[in-house]
PDB file of C-alpha atoms in Angstrom:
ATOM      1  CA  MET A   1       3.383 -17.195   4.042  1.00 72.00           C
ATOM      2  CA  THR A   2       1.802 -17.964   7.384  1.00 77.00           C
ATOM      3  CA  SER A   3      -0.105 -21.222   7.273  1.00 87.00           C
ATOM      4  CA  ASP A   4      -3.837 -21.370   7.832  1.00 89.00           C
ATOM      5  CA  ALA A   5      -3.322 -23.614  10.902  1.00 90.00           C
ATOM      6  CA  GLU A   6      -0.955 -21.053  12.470  1.00 90.00           C
ATOM      7  CA  ILE A   7      -3.443 -18.212  11.725  1.00 91.00           C
ATOM      8  CA  GLN A   8      -6.330 -20.114  13.294  1.00 94.00           C
ATOM      9  CA  THR A   9      -4.357 -21.173  16.370  1.00 94.00           C
ATOM     10  CA  ALA A  10      -3.234 -17.541  17.054  1.00 94.00           C
ATOM     11  CA  LEU A  11      -6.494 -15.831  15.909  1.00 96.00           C
ATOM     12  CA  PRO A  12      -9.647 -17.620  16.990  1.00 97.00           C
ATOM     13  CA  ALA A  13     -11.743 -15.246  14.873  1.00 98.00           C
ATOM     14  CA  PHE A  14     -10.394 -17.243  11.843  1.00 98.00           C
ATOM     15  CA  ALA A  15     -11.568 -20.587  13.138  1.00 97.00           C
ATOM     16  CA  SER A  16     -13.204 -23.026  10.747  1.00 97.00           C
ATOM     17  CA  GLY A  17     -16.920 -22.569  10.662  1.00 98.00           C
ATOM     18  CA  ASN A  18     -16.765 -18.930  11.660  1.00 98.00           C
ATOM     19  CA  VAL A  19     -18.225 -16.175   9.434  1.00 98.00           C
ATOM     20  CA  ALA A  20     -16.323 -13.527   7.441  1.00 98.00           C
ATOM     21  CA  VAL A  21     -17.858 -10.671   5.578  1.00 99.00           C
ATOM     22  CA  ILE A  22     -15.926  -8.818   2.847  1.00 99.00           C
ATOM     23  CA  THR A  23     -17.169  -5.745   1.089  1.00 98.00           C
ATOM     24  CA  GLY A  24     -15.740  -5.108  -2.321  1.00 98.00           C
ATOM     25  CA  GLY A  25     -15.310  -8.873  -2.268  1.00 98.00           C
ATOM     26  CA  ALA A  26     -15.752  -9.602  -5.978  1.00 98.00           C
ATOM     27  CA  SER A  27     -12.349  -8.543  -7.157  1.00 97.00           C
ATOM     28  CA  GLY A  28      -8.815  -7.600  -6.205  1.00 96.00           C
ATOM     29  CA  ILE A  29      -7.846  -7.692  -2.482  1.00 98.00           C
ATOM     30  CA  GLY A  30     -11.415  -8.462  -1.409  1.00 98.00           C
ATOM     31  CA  LEU A  31     -11.726 -11.547  -3.672  1.00 98.00           C
ATOM     32  CA  ALA A  32      -8.329 -12.737  -2.517  1.00 98.00           C
ATOM     33  CA  ALA A  33      -9.421 -12.441   1.102  1.00 98.00           C
ATOM     34  CA  ALA A  34     -12.721 -14.286   0.365  1.00 98.00           C
ATOM     35  CA  LYS A  35     -10.760 -17.169  -1.186  1.00 98.00           C
ATOM     36  CA  ARG A  36      -8.268 -17.366   1.687  1.00 97.00           C
ATOM     37  CA  PHE A  37     -10.982 -17.248   4.347  1.00 98.00           C
ATOM     38  CA  ALA A  38     -12.913 -19.921   2.512  1.00 98.00           C
ATOM     39  CA  ALA A  39      -9.774 -22.111   2.335  1.00 97.00           C
ATOM     40  CA  MET A  40      -9.696 -21.914   6.153  1.00 97.00           C
ATOM     41  CA  GLY A  41     -13.176 -23.391   6.301  1.00 98.00           C
ATOM     42  CA  MET A  42     -14.903 -20.144   7.046  1.00 98.00           C
ATOM     43  CA  LYS A  43     -18.407 -19.198   5.832  1.00 98.00           C
ATOM     44  CA  THR A  44     -17.777 -16.270   3.539  1.00 98.00           C
ATOM     45  CA  VAL A  45     -20.155 -13.487   2.583  1.00 98.00           C
ATOM     46  CA  ILE A  46     -19.142 -11.482  -0.562  1.00 98.00           C
ATOM     47  CA  ALA A  47     -20.698  -8.107  -0.694  1.00 98.00           C
ATOM     48  CA  ASP A  48     -20.299  -6.130  -3.934  1.00 98.00           C
ATOM     49  CA  MET A  49     -22.285  -4.460  -6.711  1.00 97.00           C
ATOM     50  CA  GLY A  50     -24.589  -7.014  -8.299  1.00 94.00           C
ATOM     51  CA  GLY A  51     -23.810  -8.489 -11.652  1.00 96.00           C
ATOM     52  CA  VAL A  52     -21.582 -10.884 -13.517  1.00 97.00           C
ATOM     53  CA  ARG A  53     -18.528 -10.123 -11.463  1.00 97.00           C
ATOM     54  CA  LEU A  54     -20.214 -10.971  -8.204  1.00 98.00           C
ATOM     55  CA  ASP A  55     -21.581 -14.215  -9.610  1.00 98.00           C
ATOM     56  CA  GLN A  56     -18.090 -15.105 -10.862  1.00 98.00           C
ATOM     57  CA  ALA A  57     -16.740 -14.408  -7.452  1.00 98.00           C
ATOM     58  CA  ARG A  58     -19.299 -16.628  -5.878  1.00 98.00           C
ATOM     59  CA  GLN A  59     -18.356 -19.410  -8.210  1.00 98.00           C
ATOM     60  CA  ALA A  60     -14.658 -19.056  -7.468  1.00 98.00           C
ATOM     61  CA  VAL A  61     -15.197 -19.111  -3.714  1.00 98.00           C
ATOM     62  CA  ALA A  62     -17.789 -21.949  -3.885  1.00 98.00           C
ATOM     63  CA  ALA A  63     -15.179 -23.990  -5.790  1.00 98.00           C
ATOM     64  CA  ILE A  64     -13.023 -23.840  -2.622  1.00 98.00           C
ATOM     65  CA  ALA A  65     -15.632 -24.059   0.207  1.00 97.00           C
ATOM     66  CA  GLY A  66     -18.790 -25.462  -1.408  1.00 97.00           C
ATOM     67  CA  ASP A  67     -22.035 -23.683  -2.329  1.00 97.00           C
ATOM     68  CA  ASP A  68     -23.381 -23.779   1.218  1.00 98.00           C
ATOM     69  CA  ALA A  69     -20.370 -21.855   2.611  1.00 98.00           C
ATOM     70  CA  VAL A  70     -20.587 -18.748   0.413  1.00 98.00           C
ATOM     71  CA  LEU A  71     -23.219 -16.094   0.215  1.00 98.00           C
ATOM     72  CA  PRO A  72     -23.079 -13.343  -2.395  1.00 98.00           C
ATOM     73  CA  ILE A  73     -25.088 -10.272  -1.488  1.00 98.00           C
ATOM     74  CA  PRO A  74     -25.396  -7.330  -3.865  1.00 98.00           C
ATOM     75  CA  THR A  75     -24.618  -4.282  -1.914  1.00 98.00           C
ATOM     76  CA  ASP A  76     -23.949  -0.609  -2.491  1.00 98.00           C
ATOM     77  CA  VAL A  77     -21.924   0.280   0.646  1.00 98.00           C
ATOM     78  CA  SER A  78     -22.623   3.995   0.119  1.00 98.00           C
ATOM     79  CA  GLU A  79     -26.204   3.325   1.127  1.00 98.00           C
ATOM     80  CA  ALA A  80     -26.573   2.661   4.903  1.00 98.00           C
ATOM     81  CA  GLY A  81     -29.788   0.836   4.363  1.00 98.00           C
ATOM     82  CA  GLU A  82     -28.196  -1.617   2.037  1.00 98.00           C
ATOM     83  CA  VAL A  83     -25.347  -2.313   4.447  1.00 98.00           C
ATOM     84  CA  ASP A  84     -27.952  -2.767   7.239  1.00 98.00           C
ATOM     85  CA  ARG A  85     -29.650  -5.350   4.870  1.00 98.00           C
ATOM     86  CA  LEU A  86     -26.287  -6.989   4.404  1.00 98.00           C
ATOM     87  CA  ALA A  87     -26.013  -7.457   8.094  1.00 98.00           C
ATOM     88  CA  GLU A  88     -29.598  -8.854   8.429  1.00 98.00           C
ATOM     89  CA  LEU A  89     -29.086 -11.378   5.585  1.00 98.00           C
ATOM     90  CA  THR A  90     -25.715 -12.398   6.886  1.00 98.00           C
ATOM     91  CA  TYR A  91     -26.913 -13.014  10.456  1.00 98.00           C
ATOM     92  CA  GLY A  92     -30.053 -14.727   9.134  1.00 98.00           C
ATOM     93  CA  ALA A  93     -28.206 -17.103   6.922  1.00 98.00           C
ATOM     94  CA  PHE A  94     -24.930 -17.840   8.867  1.00 98.00           C
ATOM     95  CA  GLY A  95     -25.208 -16.378  12.371  1.00 98.00           C
ATOM     96  CA  ALA A  96     -22.626 -14.399  14.279  1.00 98.00           C
ATOM     97  CA  VAL A  97     -19.843 -12.603  12.274  1.00 98.00           C
ATOM     98  CA  SER A  98     -16.202 -12.955  13.430  1.00 98.00           C
ATOM     99  CA  VAL A  99     -14.391 -11.100  10.705  1.00 98.00           C
ATOM    100  CA  LEU A 100     -15.640  -7.926   9.021  1.00 99.00           C
ATOM    101  CA  MET A 101     -13.418  -6.659   6.124  1.00 99.00           C
ATOM    102  CA  ASN A 102     -14.605  -3.177   4.967  1.00 99.00           C
ATOM    103  CA  ASN A 103     -12.702  -3.125   1.683  1.00 98.00           C
ATOM    104  CA  ALA A 104     -15.036  -1.684  -0.892  1.00 98.00           C
ATOM    105  CA  GLY A 105     -13.469   1.306  -2.783  1.00 97.00           C
ATOM    106  CA  VAL A 106     -13.273   3.202  -5.986  1.00 97.00           C
ATOM    107  CA  GLY A 107     -10.506   5.334  -7.390  1.00 95.00           C
ATOM    108  CA  ASN A 108     -12.268   7.420 -10.049  1.00 95.00           C
ATOM    109  CA  ASN A 109     -10.470  10.777  -9.987  1.00 97.00           C
ATOM    110  CA  PRO A 110     -13.063  13.628  -9.882  1.00 97.00           C
ATOM    111  CA  GLY A 111     -10.353  16.237 -10.402  1.00 97.00           C
ATOM    112  CA  LYS A 112      -9.462  19.525  -8.698  1.00 97.00           C
ATOM    113  CA  PRO A 113     -10.808  20.578  -5.284  1.00 97.00           C
ATOM    114  CA  TRP A 114     -13.270  22.948  -6.935  1.00 98.00           C
ATOM    115  CA  GLU A 115     -14.535  20.502  -9.514  1.00 96.00           C
ATOM    116  CA  ASN A 116     -17.195  17.837  -9.858  1.00 97.00           C
ATOM    117  CA  ARG A 117     -18.828  18.032  -6.480  1.00 98.00           C
ATOM    118  CA  ASP A 118     -21.126  15.053  -7.218  1.00 98.00           C
ATOM    119  CA  ALA A 119     -18.201  12.855  -8.233  1.00 98.00           C
ATOM    120  CA  TRP A 120     -16.285  13.844  -5.078  1.00 98.00           C
ATOM    121  CA  LYS A 121     -19.374  12.936  -2.954  1.00 98.00           C
ATOM    122  CA  ARG A 122     -19.831   9.610  -4.700  1.00 98.00           C
ATOM    123  CA  LEU A 123     -16.228   8.629  -4.096  1.00 98.00           C
ATOM    124  CA  LEU A 124     -16.319   9.662  -0.433  1.00 98.00           C
ATOM    125  CA  ASP A 125     -19.707   7.973  -0.007  1.00 98.00           C
ATOM    126  CA  ILE A 126     -18.132   4.652  -1.078  1.00 98.00           C
ATOM    127  CA  ASN A 127     -14.618   4.851   0.243  1.00 98.00           C
ATOM    128  CA  PHE A 128     -15.255   6.568   3.618  1.00 98.00           C
ATOM    129  CA  TRP A 129     -18.939   6.273   4.370  1.00 98.00           C
ATOM    130  CA  GLY A 130     -19.012   2.626   3.228  1.00 98.00           C
ATOM    131  CA  VAL A 131     -16.563   1.842   6.031  1.00 99.00           C
ATOM    132  CA  VAL A 132     -18.668   3.788   8.566  1.00 99.00           C
ATOM    133  CA  HIS A 133     -21.790   2.073   7.419  1.00 99.00           C
ATOM    134  CA  GLY A 134     -20.091  -1.371   7.792  1.00 99.00           C
ATOM    135  CA  VAL A 135     -18.990  -0.630  11.356  1.00 99.00           C
ATOM    136  CA  GLU A 136     -22.459   0.772  12.285  1.00 98.00           C
ATOM    137  CA  ALA A 137     -24.212  -2.298  10.936  1.00 98.00           C
ATOM    138  CA  PHE A 138     -21.885  -5.052  12.338  1.00 98.00           C
ATOM    139  CA  ALA A 139     -19.917  -3.758  15.326  1.00 98.00           C
ATOM    140  CA  PRO A 140     -22.772  -3.649  17.796  1.00 98.00           C
ATOM    141  CA  ARG A 141     -23.805  -7.231  16.937  1.00 98.00           C
ATOM    142  CA  MET A 142     -20.225  -8.466  17.086  1.00 98.00           C
ATOM    143  CA  LEU A 143     -19.792  -6.826  20.503  1.00 98.00           C
ATOM    144  CA  ALA A 144     -23.066  -8.300  21.724  1.00 98.00           C
ATOM    145  CA  ALA A 145     -21.913 -11.810  20.722  1.00 97.00           C
ATOM    146  CA  GLY A 146     -19.009 -11.711  23.232  1.00 96.00           C
ATOM    147  CA  ARG A 147     -16.734 -13.654  20.876  1.00 97.00           C
ATOM    148  CA  PRO A 148     -13.225 -12.776  19.486  1.00 98.00           C
ATOM    149  CA  GLY A 149     -13.603 -10.705  16.302  1.00 98.00           C
ATOM    150  CA  LEU A 150     -11.665  -8.568  13.802  1.00 98.00           C
ATOM    151  CA  ILE A 151     -12.718  -5.514  11.950  1.00 99.00           C
ATOM    152  CA  ILE A 152     -10.213  -4.859   9.171  1.00 99.00           C
ATOM    153  CA  ASN A 153     -10.624  -1.577   7.171  1.00 99.00           C
ATOM    154  CA  THR A 154      -8.682  -1.208   3.950  1.00 98.00           C
ATOM    155  CA  GLY A 155      -6.853   2.071   3.824  1.00 98.00           C
ATOM    156  CA  SER A 156      -4.032   3.310   1.537  1.00 98.00           C
ATOM    157  CA  LYS A 157      -0.559   4.780   1.805  1.00 97.00           C
ATOM    158  CA  GLN A 158      -2.135   7.665  -0.165  1.00 97.00           C
ATOM    159  CA  GLY A 159      -4.164   8.456   2.922  1.00 98.00           C
ATOM    160  CA  ILE A 160      -0.943   8.959   4.855  1.00 98.00           C
ATOM    161  CA  THR A 161       1.512  10.680   2.471  1.00 98.00           C
ATOM    162  CA  THR A 162      -1.251  12.224   0.296  1.00 98.00           C
ATOM    163  CA  PRO A 163       0.622  12.460  -3.055  1.00 98.00           C
ATOM    164  CA  PRO A 164      -0.661  14.789  -5.794  1.00 98.00           C
ATOM    165  CA  GLY A 165      -2.805  13.058  -8.416  1.00 96.00           C
ATOM    166  CA  ASN A 166      -6.111  12.082  -6.895  1.00 97.00           C
ATOM    167  CA  LEU A 167      -7.001  14.303  -3.972  1.00 98.00           C
ATOM    168  CA  ALA A 168     -10.515  12.943  -3.437  1.00 98.00           C
ATOM    169  CA  TYR A 169      -9.107   9.449  -3.028  1.00 98.00           C
ATOM    170  CA  ASN A 170      -6.480  10.714  -0.607  1.00 98.00           C
ATOM    171  CA  VAL A 171      -9.130  12.459   1.423  1.00 98.00           C
ATOM    172  CA  SER A 172     -11.226   9.332   1.604  1.00 98.00           C
ATOM    173  CA  LYS A 173      -8.379   7.105   2.729  1.00 98.00           C
ATOM    174  CA  ALA A 174      -7.120   9.679   5.196  1.00 98.00           C
ATOM    175  CA  GLY A 175     -10.560   9.620   6.676  1.00 98.00           C
ATOM    176  CA  VAL A 176     -10.531   5.844   6.828  1.00 98.00           C
ATOM    177  CA  LYS A 177      -7.182   5.972   8.656  1.00 98.00           C
ATOM    178  CA  THR A 178      -8.447   8.404  11.285  1.00 98.00           C
ATOM    179  CA  PHE A 179     -11.819   6.647  11.682  1.00 99.00           C
ATOM    180  CA  THR A 180     -10.148   3.294  12.209  1.00 99.00           C
ATOM    181  CA  GLU A 181      -7.749   4.714  14.744  1.00 99.00           C
ATOM    182  CA  GLY A 182     -10.613   6.019  16.713  1.00 98.00           C
ATOM    183  CA  LEU A 183     -12.569   2.728  16.220  1.00 99.00           C
ATOM    184  CA  ALA A 184      -9.642   0.764  17.736  1.00 98.00           C
ATOM    185  CA  HIS A 185      -9.512   3.074  20.692  1.00 98.00           C
ATOM    186  CA  ALA A 186     -13.275   2.792  21.251  1.00 98.00           C
ATOM    187  CA  LEU A 187     -13.290  -1.013  20.978  1.00 98.00           C
ATOM    188  CA  ARG A 188     -10.449  -1.490  23.428  1.00 98.00           C
ATOM    189  CA  ASN A 189     -12.269   0.658  25.977  1.00 98.00           C
ATOM    190  CA  GLU A 190     -15.627  -0.962  25.489  1.00 98.00           C
ATOM    191  CA  PRO A 191     -16.361  -3.178  28.629  1.00 97.00           C
ATOM    192  CA  GLY A 192     -15.987  -6.848  27.680  1.00 96.00           C
ATOM    193  CA  SER A 193     -14.925  -6.181  24.179  1.00 98.00           C
ATOM    194  CA  THR A 194     -13.060  -8.907  22.354  1.00 97.00           C
ATOM    195  CA  ILE A 195     -13.165  -7.102  19.070  1.00 98.00           C
ATOM    196  CA  THR A 196     -10.098  -5.436  17.596  1.00 98.00           C
ATOM    197  CA  ALA A 197      -9.776  -3.045  14.665  1.00 98.00           C
ATOM    198  CA  HIS A 198      -6.986  -2.958  12.146  1.00 98.00           C
ATOM    199  CA  LEU A 199      -5.968  -0.773   9.215  1.00 99.00           C
ATOM    200  CA  LEU A 200      -4.793  -2.633   6.150  1.00 98.00           C
ATOM    201  CA  ILE A 201      -2.397  -0.384   4.158  1.00 98.00           C
ATOM    202  CA  PRO A 202      -1.636  -1.953   0.835  1.00 97.00           C
ATOM    203  CA  GLY A 203       1.356  -0.938  -1.228  1.00 94.00           C
ATOM    204  CA  PHE A 204       1.251  -0.708  -5.062  1.00 95.00           C
ATOM    205  CA  THR A 205      -1.311  -3.415  -5.761  1.00 95.00           C
ATOM    206  CA  TYR A 206      -2.737  -4.537  -9.096  1.00 93.00           C
ATOM    207  CA  THR A 207      -6.560  -4.372  -8.629  1.00 85.00           C
ATOM    208  CA  GLY A 208      -9.530  -2.927 -10.455  1.00 67.00           C
ATOM    209  CA  LEU A 209      -8.345   0.464  -9.198  1.00 62.00           C
ATOM    210  CA  THR A 210      -4.994   0.340 -11.076  1.00 57.00           C
ATOM    211  CA  GLU A 211      -5.507   3.043 -13.642  1.00 51.00           C
ATOM    212  CA  GLY A 212      -4.325   2.451 -17.145  1.00 54.00           C
ATOM    213  CA  ALA A 213      -2.933  -1.001 -16.528  1.00 58.00           C
ATOM    214  CA  THR A 214      -4.146  -3.915 -18.668  1.00 72.00           C
ATOM    215  CA  GLU A 215      -1.693  -6.307 -16.982  1.00 85.00           C
ATOM    216  CA  LYS A 216       0.084  -6.362 -13.615  1.00 87.00           C
ATOM    217  CA  PRO A 217       2.996  -3.871 -13.557  1.00 94.00           C
ATOM    218  CA  ALA A 218       6.226  -5.399 -12.392  1.00 95.00           C
ATOM    219  CA  GLY A 219       6.398  -3.219  -9.312  1.00 95.00           C
ATOM    220  CA  ALA A 220       2.886  -4.140  -8.124  1.00 96.00           C
ATOM    221  CA  TRP A 221       1.789  -6.920  -5.709  1.00 97.00           C
ATOM    222  CA  THR A 222      -1.226  -8.992  -6.379  1.00 96.00           C
ATOM    223  CA  GLY A 223      -4.271  -9.015  -4.057  1.00 97.00           C
ATOM    224  CA  GLU A 224      -3.237 -12.504  -3.020  1.00 97.00           C
ATOM    225  CA  GLN A 225       0.216 -11.261  -1.902  1.00 97.00           C
ATOM    226  CA  VAL A 226      -1.493  -8.529   0.249  1.00 98.00           C
ATOM    227  CA  ILE A 227      -3.664 -11.162   1.892  1.00 97.00           C
ATOM    228  CA  ASP A 228      -0.785 -13.509   2.420  1.00 96.00           C
ATOM    229  CA  PHE A 229       1.040 -10.680   4.131  1.00 97.00           C
ATOM    230  CA  MET A 230      -1.727  -9.666   6.432  1.00 97.00           C
ATOM    231  CA  PRO A 231      -1.911 -12.611   8.906  1.00 95.00           C
ATOM    232  CA  ALA A 232       1.616 -12.191  10.207  1.00 93.00           C
ATOM    233  CA  SER A 233       0.799  -8.602  11.190  1.00 96.00           C
ATOM    234  CA  LEU A 234      -2.556  -9.676  12.776  1.00 97.00           C
ATOM    235  CA  ARG A 235      -0.724 -12.403  14.804  1.00 95.00           C
ATOM    236  CA  GLN A 236       1.471  -9.641  16.183  1.00 95.00           C
ATOM    237  CA  ASP A 237      -1.659  -7.617  16.970  1.00 95.00           C
ATOM    238  CA  ASP A 238      -0.390  -4.795  14.644  1.00 98.00           C
ATOM    239  CA  PHE A 239      -2.897  -2.088  14.111  1.00 98.00           C
ATOM    240  CA  TYR A 240      -1.170  -0.680  11.039  1.00 98.00           C
ATOM    241  CA  ILE A 241      -0.746  -3.567   8.550  1.00 98.00           C
ATOM    242  CA  LEU A 242       1.840  -1.715   6.326  1.00 98.00           C
ATOM    243  CA  CYS A 243       2.415  -3.796   3.183  1.00 98.00           C
ATOM    244  CA  PRO A 244       5.428  -3.549   0.929  1.00 97.00           C
ATOM    245  CA  ASP A 245       5.455  -4.223  -2.760  1.00 96.00           C
ATOM    246  CA  ASN A 246       7.936  -5.222  -5.409  1.00 96.00           C
ATOM    247  CA  GLU A 247       9.370  -1.582  -5.574  1.00 96.00           C
ATOM    248  CA  VAL A 248       9.019  -0.229  -2.033  1.00 97.00           C
ATOM    249  CA  ALA A 249      10.193  -1.939   1.199  1.00 97.00           C
ATOM    250  CA  ARG A 250       9.152  -0.765   4.667  1.00 98.00           C
ATOM    251  CA  PRO A 251      12.245   1.417   5.375  1.00 98.00           C
ATOM    252  CA  MET A 252      11.376   3.597   2.334  1.00 98.00           C
ATOM    253  CA  ASP A 253       7.743   3.843   3.446  1.00 98.00           C
ATOM    254  CA  GLU A 254       8.761   4.828   6.942  1.00 98.00           C
ATOM    255  CA  LYS A 255      11.003   7.632   5.543  1.00 98.00           C
ATOM    256  CA  ARG A 256       8.334   8.966   3.215  1.00 98.00           C
ATOM    257  CA  MET A 257       5.802   9.003   6.056  1.00 98.00           C
ATOM    258  CA  ALA A 258       8.332  10.694   8.456  1.00 98.00           C
ATOM    259  CA  TRP A 259       8.904  13.414   5.885  1.00 98.00           C
ATOM    260  CA  ALA A 260       5.213  13.917   5.515  1.00 98.00           C
ATOM    261  CA  ILE A 261       4.596  14.579   9.166  1.00 98.00           C
ATOM    262  CA  GLY A 262       7.749  16.635   9.216  1.00 98.00           C
ATOM    263  CA  ASP A 263       6.035  19.187   7.089  1.00 98.00           C
ATOM    264  CA  ILE A 264       4.083  20.155  10.109  1.00 98.00           C
ATOM    265  CA  ILE A 265       6.980  19.873  12.590  1.00 98.00           C
ATOM    266  CA  GLU A 266       9.378  21.840  10.359  1.00 98.00           C
ATOM    267  CA  ASN A 267       6.729  24.195   9.128  1.00 98.00           C
ATOM    268  CA  ARG A 268       7.461  23.401   5.493  1.00 98.00           C
ATOM    269  CA  PRO A 269       5.007  24.031   2.668  1.00 98.00           C
ATOM    270  CA  ALA A 270       2.206  21.542   2.320  1.00 98.00           C
ATOM    271  CA  LEU A 271       3.300  18.517   0.251  1.00 98.00           C
ATOM    272  CA  SER A 272       6.916  19.711   0.355  1.00 98.00           C
ATOM    273  CA  ARG A 273       8.052  16.382  -1.012  1.00 98.00           C
ATOM    274  CA  TRP A 274       6.777  17.603  -4.377  1.00 98.00           C
ATOM    275  CA  HIS A 275       7.757  21.261  -3.840  1.00 98.00           C
ATOM    276  CA  PRO A 276      10.728  22.436  -6.069  1.00 98.00           C
ATOM    277  CA  ASP A 277      12.313  24.318  -3.237  1.00 98.00           C
ATOM    278  CA  HIS A 278      12.495  21.179  -1.133  1.00 98.00           C
ATOM    279  CA  LYS A 279      13.401  18.607  -3.805  1.00 97.00           C
ATOM    280  CA  ASP A 280      17.095  18.367  -2.891  1.00 98.00           C
ATOM    281  CA  ALA A 281      16.371  18.274   0.867  1.00 98.00           C
ATOM    282  CA  PHE A 282      13.927  15.366   0.398  1.00 98.00           C
ATOM    283  CA  ALA A 283      16.401  13.444  -1.712  1.00 98.00           C
ATOM    284  CA  ALA A 284      19.158  13.921   0.917  1.00 98.00           C
ATOM    285  CA  PHE A 285      16.729  12.789   3.577  1.00 98.00           C
ATOM    286  CA  MET A 286      15.856   9.603   1.705  1.00 98.00           C
ATOM    287  CA  ASN A 287      19.593   8.909   1.136  1.00 96.00           C
ATOM    288  CA  ARG A 288      20.529   9.050   4.808  1.00 92.00           C
TER     289      ARG A 288
END
């Protein structure tokens, strides 16, 4: 694990006393990030739906950094006005933001492409538009401050290889990937910008989105492992922070992703990895 001192030397945005905002910060990867940032001496804003879980997260982070260094703000990221309010309250309480982590997400499966329009819209409003709302509310202020900063958006491997099972989630995370790629390009071409954007791509991670699991599956990482992995990639200025897990190492991820883009290049059927006519070819490709 990269030490906090090494992170702060290489990445001034994480300096003690700086401000970090984490949406979806009351559980899972978001809470792990809030605790790690607090341990670095950062002032930490936890944005999540209000209630017991948010209060428990505040207590956990305050136990690390003190009550004055943590600010819980009930926020529904699907509502642009609430994210604007999050920015107003953050800047009013703590001042300039150096790290924005757009992490809030849900995984409720609304079903087939022609089913449950409202549930589809709700998932996309949180997973995709929540990221957009965060960037809209914070990026202009971060740019205006003229200080080093990071915007980290939480994506998913499912937004890249798009496996069958939860199409709406895949669509939302594919949108986050594409949006964050364009954001990174826009930021590096903005005159005077010292803000960079990064796409966090967790592997199999045990969080509140882990369907049907009452305890951590053996193959899954914890949110803490994801956040422990992230700094080394950020130090290398990686845009794609591609996390392994206890079952899948990077070489396997790379092959799966190469096969997915190969569907276009080779003019195979969509999602050919799961097509019976291409089962043997995929297996042979993975065994090369």
